[in-house]
CSV table of C-alpha atoms and ligand atoms in Angstrom, one decimal:
chain,number,residue,atom,x,y,z
A,12,MET,CA,-60.1,-70.5,-31.3
A,13,HIS,CA,-60.7,-66.8,-30.7
A,14,LYS,CA,-60.1,-64.1,-33.3
A,15,ASP,CA,-57.8,-61.2,-32.5
A,16,GLU,CA,-60.7,-58.8,-32.5
A,17,GLU,CA,-62.4,-60.9,-29.8
A,18,ILE,CA,-59.5,-61.0,-27.4
A,19,ILE,CA,-59.5,-58.1,-24.9
A,20,ILE,CA,-56.0,-57.1,-23.8
A,21,CYS,CA,-56.7,-53.9,-22.0
A,22,ARG,CA,-60.0,-54.5,-20.1
A,23,CYS,CA,-60.1,-51.1,-18.6
A,24,GLU,CA,-60.1,-49.3,-22.0
A,25,ASP,CA,-61.7,-52.2,-23.9
A,26,ILE,CA,-58.8,-52.6,-26.4
A,27,THR,CA,-58.5,-55.8,-28.3
A,28,LEU,CA,-55.4,-57.7,-29.5
A,29,ASP,CA,-56.4,-56.8,-33.1
A,30,GLU,CA,-56.4,-53.1,-32.3
A,31,ILE,CA,-53.0,-53.4,-30.7
A,32,ARG,CA,-51.5,-55.4,-33.6
A,33,ARG,CA,-52.9,-52.9,-36.1
A,34,ALA,CA,-51.4,-50.0,-34.2
A,35,ILE,CA,-48.0,-51.7,-34.0
A,36,ARG,CA,-48.1,-52.4,-37.8
A,37,GLN,CA,-48.9,-48.6,-38.3
A,38,GLY,CA,-45.6,-47.8,-36.5
A,39,TYR,CA,-46.6,-47.4,-32.8
A,40,THR,CA,-43.8,-49.6,-31.7
A,41,ASP,CA,-43.2,-48.5,-28.1
A,42,PHE,CA,-45.4,-48.7,-25.1
A,43,GLU,CA,-45.7,-44.9,-24.6
A,44,GLU,CA,-46.8,-44.5,-28.2
A,45,LEU,CA,-49.5,-47.2,-27.8
A,46,LYS,CA,-50.5,-45.6,-24.5
A,47,ARG,CA,-51.1,-42.2,-26.2
A,48,TYR,CA,-52.8,-43.7,-29.3
A,49,LEU,CA,-55.0,-46.3,-27.7
A,50,ARG,CA,-55.1,-45.3,-24.0
A,51,VAL,CA,-53.8,-48.7,-23.0
A,52,GLY,CA,-52.5,-48.7,-19.5
A,53,MET,CA,-54.5,-45.6,-18.6
A,54,GLY,CA,-57.5,-47.2,-17.1
A,55,PRO,CA,-58.4,-47.6,-13.4
A,56,CYS,CA,-55.8,-50.5,-12.9
A,57,GLN,CA,-53.1,-48.2,-14.4
A,58,GLY,CA,-51.8,-51.1,-16.6
A,59,ARG,CA,-51.4,-53.7,-13.9
A,60,THR,CA,-53.4,-56.2,-16.1
A,61,CYS,CA,-52.4,-55.2,-19.7
A,62,THR,CA,-48.8,-54.0,-19.5
A,63,SER,CA,-47.1,-57.4,-19.6
A,64,LEU,CA,-49.4,-58.6,-22.4
A,65,ILE,CA,-48.6,-55.6,-24.5
A,66,ARG,CA,-44.9,-55.8,-23.8
A,67,TRP,CA,-45.0,-59.4,-25.0
A,68,GLU,CA,-46.8,-58.4,-28.2
A,69,LEU,CA,-44.3,-55.6,-28.9
A,70,ALA,CA,-41.4,-58.0,-28.2
A,71,ARG,CA,-42.8,-60.6,-30.5
A,72,PHE,CA,-43.4,-58.1,-33.3
A,73,LEU,CA,-40.0,-56.4,-33.0
A,74,GLY,CA,-38.1,-59.7,-32.5
A,75,LYS,CA,-36.8,-58.6,-29.1
A,76,SER,CA,-37.0,-60.0,-25.6
A,77,VAL,CA,-39.6,-58.7,-23.3
A,78,ALA,CA,-36.9,-57.3,-21.1
A,79,GLU,CA,-35.8,-55.0,-24.0
A,80,ILE,CA,-39.3,-53.4,-24.2
A,81,GLN,CA,-39.5,-50.4,-22.0
A,82,PRO,CA,-42.4,-50.5,-19.6
A,83,PRO,CA,-44.7,-47.4,-19.4
A,84,THR,CA,-43.8,-44.4,-17.3
A,85,LYS,CA,-45.3,-44.5,-13.8
A,86,ARG,CA,-46.5,-41.2,-12.4
A,87,PRO,CA,-47.3,-41.3,-8.7
A,88,PRO,CA,-49.7,-38.8,-7.2
A,89,ALA,CA,-48.1,-35.3,-7.2
A,90,VAL,CA,-48.8,-34.6,-3.5
A,91,ASN,CA,-49.7,-36.9,-0.6
A,92,VAL,CA,-53.0,-35.9,1.0
A,93,LEU,CA,-54.0,-37.0,4.5
A,94,ILE,CA,-57.5,-38.6,4.7
A,95,GLY,CA,-58.2,-36.2,7.6
A,96,VAL,CA,-57.7,-33.2,5.3
A,97,ILE,CA,-60.1,-34.6,2.7
A,98,HIS,CA,-62.6,-35.4,5.4
A,99,SER,CA,-62.4,-31.9,7.0
A,100,GLY,CA,-62.8,-30.1,3.6
A,101,ARG,CA,-59.8,-27.9,4.4
A,102,GLU,CA,-57.4,-27.1,1.5
A,103,LYS,CA,-54.1,-27.5,3.6
A,104,PRO,CA,-53.3,-29.4,6.8
B,15,LIG,S1,-56.3,-53.3,-18.2
B,15,LIG,FE1,-55.2,-51.8,-19.3
B,15,LIG,S2,-55.3,-50.1,-17.9
B,15,LIG,FE2,-56.4,-51.7,-16.9
């Protein structure tokens, strides 16, 4: 049986289940708060791996269903950039 401090939930930011549970007990009870406090969901995968696990943990702690836990805000790139523009080194097409 693994201890909470041995279970990595957010692999990108190296955040354990124990750290998430402690943060929730301290009052960080929505995903956006956890994201700002622990950086969960902000790694290279942008939360693809850890978001559902953290939403389950929040739901369990709050006695809610996972569907009631708001997922984190997704922010797409501000402007599309054509590969040709990057390759040419120009600033605008
Ligand atoms: S596993 Fe959490 S951001 Fe990638």
